[in-house]
Short mmCIF file of C-alpha atoms and ligand atoms in Angstrom, two decimals:
data_model
loop_
_atom_site.label_atom_id
_atom_site.label_comp_id
_atom_site.label_asym_id
_atom_site.label_seq_id
_atom_site.Cartn_x
_atom_site.Cartn_y
_atom_site.Cartn_z
CA MET A 1013 -127.62 50.94 -173.13
CA PRO A 1014 -131.20 51.71 -172.03
CA ASP A 1015 -132.42 52.83 -168.57
CA ARG A 1016 -135.09 50.13 -168.63
CA THR A 1017 -134.26 46.48 -167.88
CA ARG A 1018 -131.78 45.34 -170.51
CA THR A 1019 -132.03 41.83 -171.90
CA LEU A 1020 -129.20 39.48 -172.73
CA VAL A 1021 -129.71 36.38 -174.87
CA MET A 1022 -126.68 34.13 -174.92
CA THR A 1023 -125.24 30.77 -175.96
CA GLY A 1024 -122.14 29.21 -174.46
CA ALA A 1025 -122.78 30.78 -171.05
CA THR A 1026 -122.30 27.63 -168.99
CA SER A 1027 -118.55 27.23 -169.06
CA GLY A 1028 -115.20 28.91 -169.71
CA ILE A 1029 -115.15 32.38 -171.26
CA GLY A 1030 -118.94 32.61 -171.53
CA ALA A 1031 -119.58 31.73 -167.87
CA HIS A 1032 -117.34 34.61 -166.78
CA ALA A 1033 -119.00 36.98 -169.24
CA LEU A 1034 -122.45 35.98 -167.98
CA ALA A 1035 -121.41 36.57 -164.36
CA ARG A 1036 -120.17 40.04 -165.19
CA LEU A 1037 -123.21 40.96 -167.27
CA THR A 1038 -125.73 39.76 -164.70
CA ALA A 1039 -123.88 41.48 -161.84
CA ARG A 1040 -125.34 44.75 -163.08
CA PRO A 1041 -128.83 45.30 -161.62
CA GLY A 1042 -131.61 45.52 -164.17
CA THR A 1043 -130.25 42.83 -166.46
CA ARG A 1044 -132.48 39.99 -167.62
CA ALA A 1045 -130.53 37.01 -168.95
CA ILE A 1046 -131.96 34.24 -171.11
CA ILE A 1047 -129.45 31.58 -172.01
CA GLY A 1048 -129.59 28.40 -174.06
CA ALA A 1049 -127.99 25.34 -172.46
CA ARG A 1050 -127.98 21.65 -173.17
CA SER A 1051 -127.34 20.36 -169.64
CA THR A 1052 -130.29 19.99 -167.31
CA SER A 1053 -128.08 20.14 -164.18
CA ILE A 1054 -126.85 23.56 -165.26
CA ARG A 1055 -130.42 24.61 -165.91
CA ARG A 1056 -131.11 24.02 -162.24
CA ALA A 1057 -127.88 25.60 -160.95
CA LEU A 1058 -128.05 29.05 -162.56
CA GLY A 1059 -130.46 30.84 -160.25
CA GLY A 1060 -131.76 34.17 -161.51
CA VAL A 1061 -130.94 33.34 -165.12
CA GLU A 1062 -133.67 32.05 -167.40
CA VAL A 1063 -132.34 28.85 -168.94
CA LEU A 1064 -133.97 27.37 -172.02
CA PRO A 1065 -133.02 24.04 -173.57
CA LEU A 1066 -130.65 24.36 -176.51
CA ASP A 1067 -128.44 21.80 -178.17
CA LEU A 1068 -126.82 23.59 -181.08
CA SER A 1069 -126.17 20.30 -182.83
CA SER A 1070 -129.78 20.28 -184.01
CA LEU A 1071 -131.24 23.00 -186.23
CA ALA A 1072 -134.72 22.02 -185.01
CA GLU A 1073 -133.59 22.78 -181.43
CA VAL A 1074 -132.16 26.10 -182.58
CA ARG A 1075 -135.48 27.01 -184.16
CA ALA A 1076 -137.37 25.95 -181.03
CA PHE A 1077 -135.00 27.99 -178.84
CA GLY A 1078 -135.40 31.05 -181.11
CA ALA A 1079 -139.20 30.73 -180.92
CA ALA A 1080 -139.11 30.26 -177.12
CA VAL A 1081 -136.94 33.37 -176.70
CA LEU A 1082 -139.30 35.46 -178.85
CA ASP A 1083 -142.24 34.09 -176.89
CA ARG A 1084 -140.64 35.08 -173.56
CA MET A 1085 -139.63 38.50 -174.87
CA ASP A 1086 -143.25 39.12 -175.84
CA GLY A 1087 -142.34 41.99 -178.16
CA THR A 1088 -139.68 43.57 -175.92
CA PRO A 1089 -136.26 43.93 -177.50
CA VAL A 1090 -133.05 41.96 -177.07
CA ASP A 1091 -130.32 44.43 -176.10
CA MET A 1092 -127.38 42.00 -176.22
CA LEU A 1093 -127.24 38.89 -178.36
CA VAL A 1094 -124.08 36.97 -177.50
CA LEU A 1095 -123.40 33.88 -179.62
CA ASN A 1096 -120.41 32.40 -177.84
CA ALA A 1097 -120.85 28.61 -177.74
CA GLY A 1098 -118.16 26.61 -179.43
CA THR A 1099 -116.73 23.15 -179.62
CA GLN A 1100 -113.90 21.23 -181.27
CA PHE A 1101 -113.11 17.59 -181.80
CA MET A 1102 -110.21 15.24 -182.45
CA SER A 1103 -111.90 13.89 -185.59
CA THR A 1104 -114.39 15.05 -188.20
CA ALA A 1105 -116.44 11.86 -188.09
CA ALA A 1106 -119.26 13.07 -185.83
CA ARG A 1107 -122.36 14.49 -187.48
CA SER A 1108 -125.08 16.84 -186.27
CA ALA A 1109 -128.74 15.84 -186.17
CA ASP A 1110 -128.98 17.34 -189.66
CA GLY A 1111 -126.02 15.37 -191.04
CA PHE A 1112 -123.40 18.14 -190.99
CA GLU A 1113 -119.87 17.90 -189.58
CA LEU A 1114 -120.44 18.52 -185.89
CA ALA A 1115 -118.02 21.37 -185.08
CA PHE A 1116 -119.09 23.32 -188.17
CA ALA A 1117 -122.77 22.68 -187.44
CA VAL A 1118 -122.58 23.77 -183.79
CA ASN A 1119 -120.15 26.68 -184.15
CA HIS A 1120 -121.29 28.19 -187.42
CA LEU A 1121 -124.56 26.88 -188.90
CA ALA A 1122 -126.51 26.92 -185.63
CA HIS A 1123 -125.36 30.45 -184.78
CA TYR A 1124 -126.00 31.68 -188.31
CA LEU A 1125 -129.59 30.41 -188.02
CA LEU A 1126 -130.07 31.78 -184.50
CA ALA A 1127 -128.70 35.20 -185.43
CA ARG A 1128 -131.11 35.43 -188.32
CA LEU A 1129 -134.08 34.23 -186.25
CA LEU A 1130 -133.42 36.77 -183.49
CA LEU A 1131 -132.13 39.71 -185.55
CA PRO A 1132 -135.61 41.26 -185.95
CA ALA A 1133 -135.90 41.37 -182.12
CA VAL A 1134 -132.54 43.09 -181.52
CA ALA A 1135 -133.03 46.54 -180.05
CA GLN A 1136 -132.30 49.87 -181.67
CA SER A 1137 -128.61 50.47 -180.77
CA GLY A 1138 -128.39 46.85 -179.58
CA ARG A 1139 -125.34 44.62 -179.75
CA ILE A 1140 -124.63 41.32 -181.45
CA VAL A 1141 -121.38 39.55 -180.56
CA LEU A 1142 -120.25 36.32 -182.19
CA THR A 1143 -117.20 34.62 -180.75
CA THR A 1144 -114.74 33.79 -183.51
CA SER A 1145 -111.05 32.89 -183.32
CA ASP A 1146 -107.79 34.02 -184.87
CA THR A 1147 -107.47 30.42 -186.08
CA HIS A 1148 -109.65 31.60 -188.99
CA ASP A 1149 -106.51 33.27 -190.41
CA PRO A 1150 -104.05 31.18 -192.49
CA LYS A 1151 -101.28 33.62 -191.57
CA ILE A 1152 -101.75 32.58 -187.94
CA PHE A 1153 -103.03 29.01 -188.23
CA ARG A 1154 -101.86 26.68 -190.96
CA SER A 1155 -105.14 24.72 -191.15
CA ALA A 1156 -107.28 27.83 -191.78
CA PRO A 1157 -109.25 27.93 -195.05
CA ILE A 1158 -107.84 29.84 -198.01
CA GLN A 1159 -111.14 29.88 -199.84
CA VAL A 1160 -114.81 29.68 -198.97
CA ALA A 1161 -116.37 26.21 -199.44
CA VAL A 1162 -119.38 26.07 -197.14
CA ARG A 1163 -120.77 22.82 -198.53
CA ASP A 1164 -117.39 21.08 -198.21
CA TRP A 1165 -117.02 22.41 -194.67
CA ALA A 1166 -120.47 21.06 -193.84
CA HIS A 1167 -120.05 17.65 -195.42
CA ALA A 1168 -116.44 16.71 -196.06
CA PRO A 1169 -114.06 18.86 -194.11
CA GLY A 1170 -110.37 17.96 -194.08
CA SER A 1171 -108.69 17.89 -190.69
CA PRO A 1172 -110.42 18.52 -187.34
CA SER A 1173 -108.37 21.68 -186.88
CA GLY A 1174 -109.39 22.79 -190.39
CA ALA A 1175 -113.06 22.15 -189.56
CA TYR A 1176 -112.78 24.27 -186.41
CA ALA A 1177 -110.99 27.08 -188.27
CA ALA A 1178 -113.62 27.02 -191.03
CA SER A 1179 -116.40 27.29 -188.46
CA LYS A 1180 -114.70 30.30 -186.90
CA LEU A 1181 -114.29 31.92 -190.32
CA GLY A 1182 -118.01 31.27 -190.70
CA ASN A 1183 -118.65 33.17 -187.43
CA LEU A 1184 -116.50 36.08 -188.58
CA LEU A 1185 -118.07 36.35 -192.04
CA THR A 1186 -121.56 36.03 -190.54
CA ALA A 1187 -120.79 38.98 -188.25
CA GLU A 1188 -119.42 40.96 -191.22
CA ALA A 1189 -122.55 40.14 -193.23
CA ILE A 1190 -124.92 41.11 -190.41
CA ALA A 1191 -123.04 44.38 -189.88
CA ALA A 1192 -123.52 45.22 -193.56
CA LEU A 1193 -127.31 44.61 -193.61
CA ARG A 1194 -129.54 47.63 -194.03
CA GLU A 1195 -131.68 46.25 -191.21
CA THR A 1196 -128.67 46.47 -188.90
CA THR A 1197 -127.22 49.81 -189.95
CA GLY A 1198 -130.72 51.35 -189.95
CA ARG A 1199 -131.21 50.37 -186.30
CA ARG A 1200 -127.64 51.36 -185.38
CA ILE A 1201 -126.92 47.85 -184.13
CA THR A 1202 -123.25 47.16 -183.37
CA THR A 1203 -122.06 43.76 -184.59
CA ILE A 1204 -118.78 42.35 -183.36
CA ALA A 1205 -116.75 39.21 -184.12
CA TYR A 1206 -114.66 38.66 -181.00
CA ASN A 1207 -111.46 36.63 -180.88
CA PRO A 1208 -110.60 35.83 -177.25
CA GLY A 1209 -107.29 34.33 -178.37
CA LEU A 1210 -105.71 31.22 -176.91
CA THR A 1211 -107.41 30.79 -173.52
CA GLY A 1212 -106.31 28.03 -171.18
CA GLY A 1213 -108.49 26.31 -168.60
CA THR A 1214 -111.78 26.31 -170.53
CA GLY A 1215 -113.76 23.28 -171.66
CA LEU A 1216 -112.85 23.77 -175.32
CA SER A 1217 -110.07 21.21 -175.17
CA ARG A 1218 -112.24 18.61 -173.39
CA ALA A 1219 -111.96 16.24 -176.35
CA PHE A 1220 -108.16 16.26 -176.02
CA PRO A 1221 -106.29 13.75 -173.85
CA GLY A 1222 -106.19 14.76 -170.14
CA PRO A 1223 -102.39 15.04 -169.87
CA LEU A 1224 -102.29 17.38 -172.87
CA ARG A 1225 -104.96 19.61 -171.28
CA GLN A 1226 -103.13 19.74 -167.95
CA ALA A 1227 -99.80 20.44 -169.64
CA MET A 1228 -101.37 23.34 -171.58
CA ARG A 1229 -102.60 24.95 -168.39
CA ALA A 1230 -99.37 24.42 -166.49
CA LEU A 1231 -97.35 25.83 -169.38
CA ARG A 1232 -99.10 29.22 -169.43
CA PRO A 1233 -95.88 31.10 -168.52
CA VAL A 1234 -94.10 29.35 -171.39
CA PHE A 1235 -96.85 30.33 -173.83
CA ILE A 1236 -96.60 33.92 -172.62
CA LEU A 1237 -92.85 33.87 -173.23
CA LEU A 1238 -93.31 32.38 -176.71
CA SER A 1239 -95.83 35.09 -177.54
CA ARG A 1240 -92.95 37.56 -177.81
CA LEU A 1241 -92.17 35.83 -181.08
CA ARG A 1242 -95.69 34.74 -182.02
CA PRO A 1243 -98.33 37.00 -180.39
CA GLU A 1244 -101.13 34.47 -181.01
CA LEU A 1245 -99.49 32.12 -178.48
CA TYR A 1246 -100.17 34.49 -175.58
CA MET A 1247 -102.43 32.49 -173.27
CA ASN A 1248 -105.35 34.44 -171.78
CA THR A 1249 -107.33 33.42 -168.74
CA PRO A 1250 -111.07 32.65 -169.06
CA GLU A 1251 -111.73 35.45 -166.54
CA HIS A 1252 -110.03 38.10 -168.65
CA ALA A 1253 -111.37 36.83 -171.98
CA GLY A 1254 -114.88 36.67 -170.46
CA ASP A 1255 -114.59 40.12 -168.99
CA VAL A 1256 -113.74 41.59 -172.38
CA LEU A 1257 -116.60 39.66 -174.00
CA ALA A 1258 -118.98 41.18 -171.46
CA GLN A 1259 -117.63 44.68 -172.09
CA LEU A 1260 -118.07 44.29 -175.84
CA ALA A 1261 -121.62 43.07 -175.26
CA ASP A 1262 -122.71 45.82 -172.88
CA GLY A 1263 -121.11 48.68 -174.80
CA THR A 1264 -118.32 49.46 -172.32
CA LEU A 1265 -115.98 48.70 -175.24
CA THR A 1266 -116.86 49.71 -178.79
CA PRO A 1267 -114.90 49.00 -181.97
CA PRO A 1268 -113.91 52.01 -184.07
CA ALA A 1269 -116.36 52.77 -186.91
CA GLY A 1270 -116.10 50.23 -189.71
CA HIS A 1271 -114.44 47.53 -187.59
CA VAL A 1272 -116.27 44.30 -186.83
CA TYR A 1273 -113.30 42.18 -185.73
CA ALA A 1274 -112.14 42.68 -182.13
CA SER A 1275 -109.22 40.59 -180.98
CA LEU A 1276 -107.27 40.01 -177.79
CA VAL A 1277 -103.67 40.41 -178.92
CA ARG A 1278 -101.19 39.53 -176.17
CA GLY A 1279 -103.99 40.03 -173.68
CA LYS A 1280 -105.02 43.49 -174.88
CA LEU A 1281 -108.08 44.27 -176.95
CA ALA A 1282 -107.20 45.46 -180.46
CA TYR A 1283 -109.02 45.89 -183.73
CA PRO A 1284 -106.69 44.37 -186.32
CA ASP A 1285 -107.79 43.42 -189.81
CA PRO A 1286 -108.99 39.83 -189.98
CA SER A 1287 -107.60 37.52 -192.70
CA ALA A 1288 -107.90 38.58 -196.35
CA LEU A 1289 -110.80 36.14 -196.74
CA GLY A 1290 -112.39 37.45 -193.56
CA ARG A 1291 -112.75 40.91 -195.06
CA ASP A 1292 -113.66 39.85 -198.59
CA PRO A 1293 -117.25 40.95 -199.45
CA ALA A 1294 -117.59 38.10 -201.99
CA ALA A 1295 -116.64 35.56 -199.30
CA ARG A 1296 -119.12 37.16 -196.93
CA GLU A 1297 -121.93 36.90 -199.49
CA GLU A 1298 -121.05 33.30 -200.34
CA VAL A 1299 -121.14 32.24 -196.68
CA TRP A 1300 -124.43 34.08 -196.18
CA ARG A 1301 -126.04 32.50 -199.22
CA ASP A 1302 -124.78 28.93 -198.75
CA SER A 1303 -125.51 28.95 -195.02
CA ALA A 1304 -129.05 30.11 -195.80
CA ALA A 1305 -129.48 27.16 -198.15
CA LEU A 1306 -128.16 24.68 -195.56
CA THR A 1307 -130.35 26.04 -192.75
CA GLY A 1308 -133.47 26.39 -194.88
CA LEU A 1309 -133.65 30.19 -194.84
CA PRO A 1310 -134.23 32.57 -197.73
CA VAL A 1311 -131.19 34.64 -198.77
N1 NAP B 1442 -110.37 28.65 -175.40
C1 NAP B 1442 -109.75 29.14 -176.44
O1 NAP B 1442 -108.49 29.02 -176.57
C2 NAP B 1442 -110.50 29.88 -177.51
C3 NAP B 1442 -109.78 30.60 -178.46
C4 NAP B 1442 -110.48 31.27 -179.47
C5 NAP B 1442 -111.86 31.21 -179.50
N2 NAP B 1442 -112.53 30.49 -178.56
C6 NAP B 1442 -114.00 30.45 -178.64
O2 NAP B 1442 -114.52 30.91 -177.41
C7 NAP B 1442 -115.85 30.37 -177.23
C8 NAP B 1442 -116.00 29.84 -175.82
O3 NAP B 1442 -115.12 28.74 -175.68
P1 NAP B 1442 -114.42 28.33 -174.30
O4 NAP B 1442 -112.97 28.28 -174.58
O5 NAP B 1442 -114.94 29.14 -173.19
O6 NAP B 1442 -114.90 26.81 -174.20
P2 NAP B 1442 -115.91 26.05 -173.21
O7 NAP B 1442 -115.52 26.27 -171.79
O8 NAP B 1442 -115.93 24.63 -173.71
O9 NAP B 1442 -117.31 26.73 -173.48
C9 NAP B 1442 -118.05 26.39 -174.62
C10 NAP B 1442 -119.51 26.70 -174.38
O10 NAP B 1442 -120.24 26.27 -175.56
C11 NAP B 1442 -121.29 25.40 -175.14
N3 NAP B 1442 -121.59 24.38 -176.15
C12 NAP B 1442 -120.73 23.56 -176.77
N4 NAP B 1442 -121.40 22.71 -177.58
C13 NAP B 1442 -122.72 23.02 -177.47
C14 NAP B 1442 -123.91 22.51 -178.03
N5 NAP B 1442 -123.91 21.47 -178.89
N6 NAP B 1442 -125.09 23.07 -177.70
C15 NAP B 1442 -125.13 24.10 -176.82
N7 NAP B 1442 -124.04 24.63 -176.23
C16 NAP B 1442 -122.85 24.09 -176.55
C17 NAP B 1442 -120.77 24.75 -173.87
O11 NAP B 1442 -121.85 24.20 -173.15
P3 NAP B 1442 -121.67 22.94 -172.15
O12 NAP B 1442 -121.39 23.56 -170.81
O13 NAP B 1442 -122.98 22.23 -172.25
O14 NAP B 1442 -120.54 22.12 -172.68
C18 NAP B 1442 -120.09 25.93 -173.20
O15 NAP B 1442 -121.05 26.75 -172.55
C19 NAP B 1442 -116.03 29.32 -178.33
O16 NAP B 1442 -116.78 29.85 -179.38
C20 NAP B 1442 -114.60 29.05 -178.79
O17 NAP B 1442 -114.56 28.61 -180.14
C21 NAP B 1442 -111.89 29.84 -177.55
#
């Protein structure tokens, strides 16, 4: 990372894993943070952080945010681009401003667009981190996709859990695609798809009934016990998951050459292979192309 002021641009910094990552990243002197947030009360509360309006459920807002960031940067580079926001719902009925299934629109399409809008501004040797999830993998999560179907995911997804898993596969394949671009390799940009793993006590389960959320949190020791049989059930804390996100963003942690997927496995950072689909170049190209069409970008 550079000696000059380093700049962080981030989504999903207002709650859960991202809030902890932001706190760690901004604790280092000489860090400028620009975050996108949809809540005006949070915009007032985060002193020292530049907060710009961003509701990821609207591609027009994403474009406006991208333009506002570039305007503020005024030609200086973005050292860390952290695309961490995420949401999930109990149904697939809700639609984004553009008519897409809401979880897929917010988690994948908006971040795909934002990554492409800001990629030209990412610094030489800069970092791009997209937060994915091991729920993208059918070996771990039964609802995960077994083939790429971007238009179905955007318009007629199956279950809510399937829609969430598809959006997280979208994040992973977007990171893989960005890492493979000549623009990225030429500037020695490190691109990472980060799986924080099951993390209790964040806002992600806010759409779930209250008793279920409380039970999840209280049962952390049980989840940790169960993870001896199924490692993906290990329940991380938002502090730890956020800390690792920050370290991946600021270069304290670096994946081995050729690895894009970084995953907390039983609380420890590892670099396992993602799902078969998640490392399939044809799947990567299909997601890139179809997401470009849906967000109005050239391939
Ligand atoms: N928790 C887990 O078990 C787990 C596991 C694997 C992966 N993840 C991933 O980790 C990331 C962080 O999740 P978390 O668990 O920390 O959940 P969280 O506490 O709910 O944080 C989600 C963040 O995304 C933002 N966000 C959601 N919808 C948005 C929208 N339409 N426009 C702008 N911002 C929006 C939220 O902003 P507001 O403050 O405005 O709501 C918040 O800052 C997500 O990508 C999630 O998919 C989580």
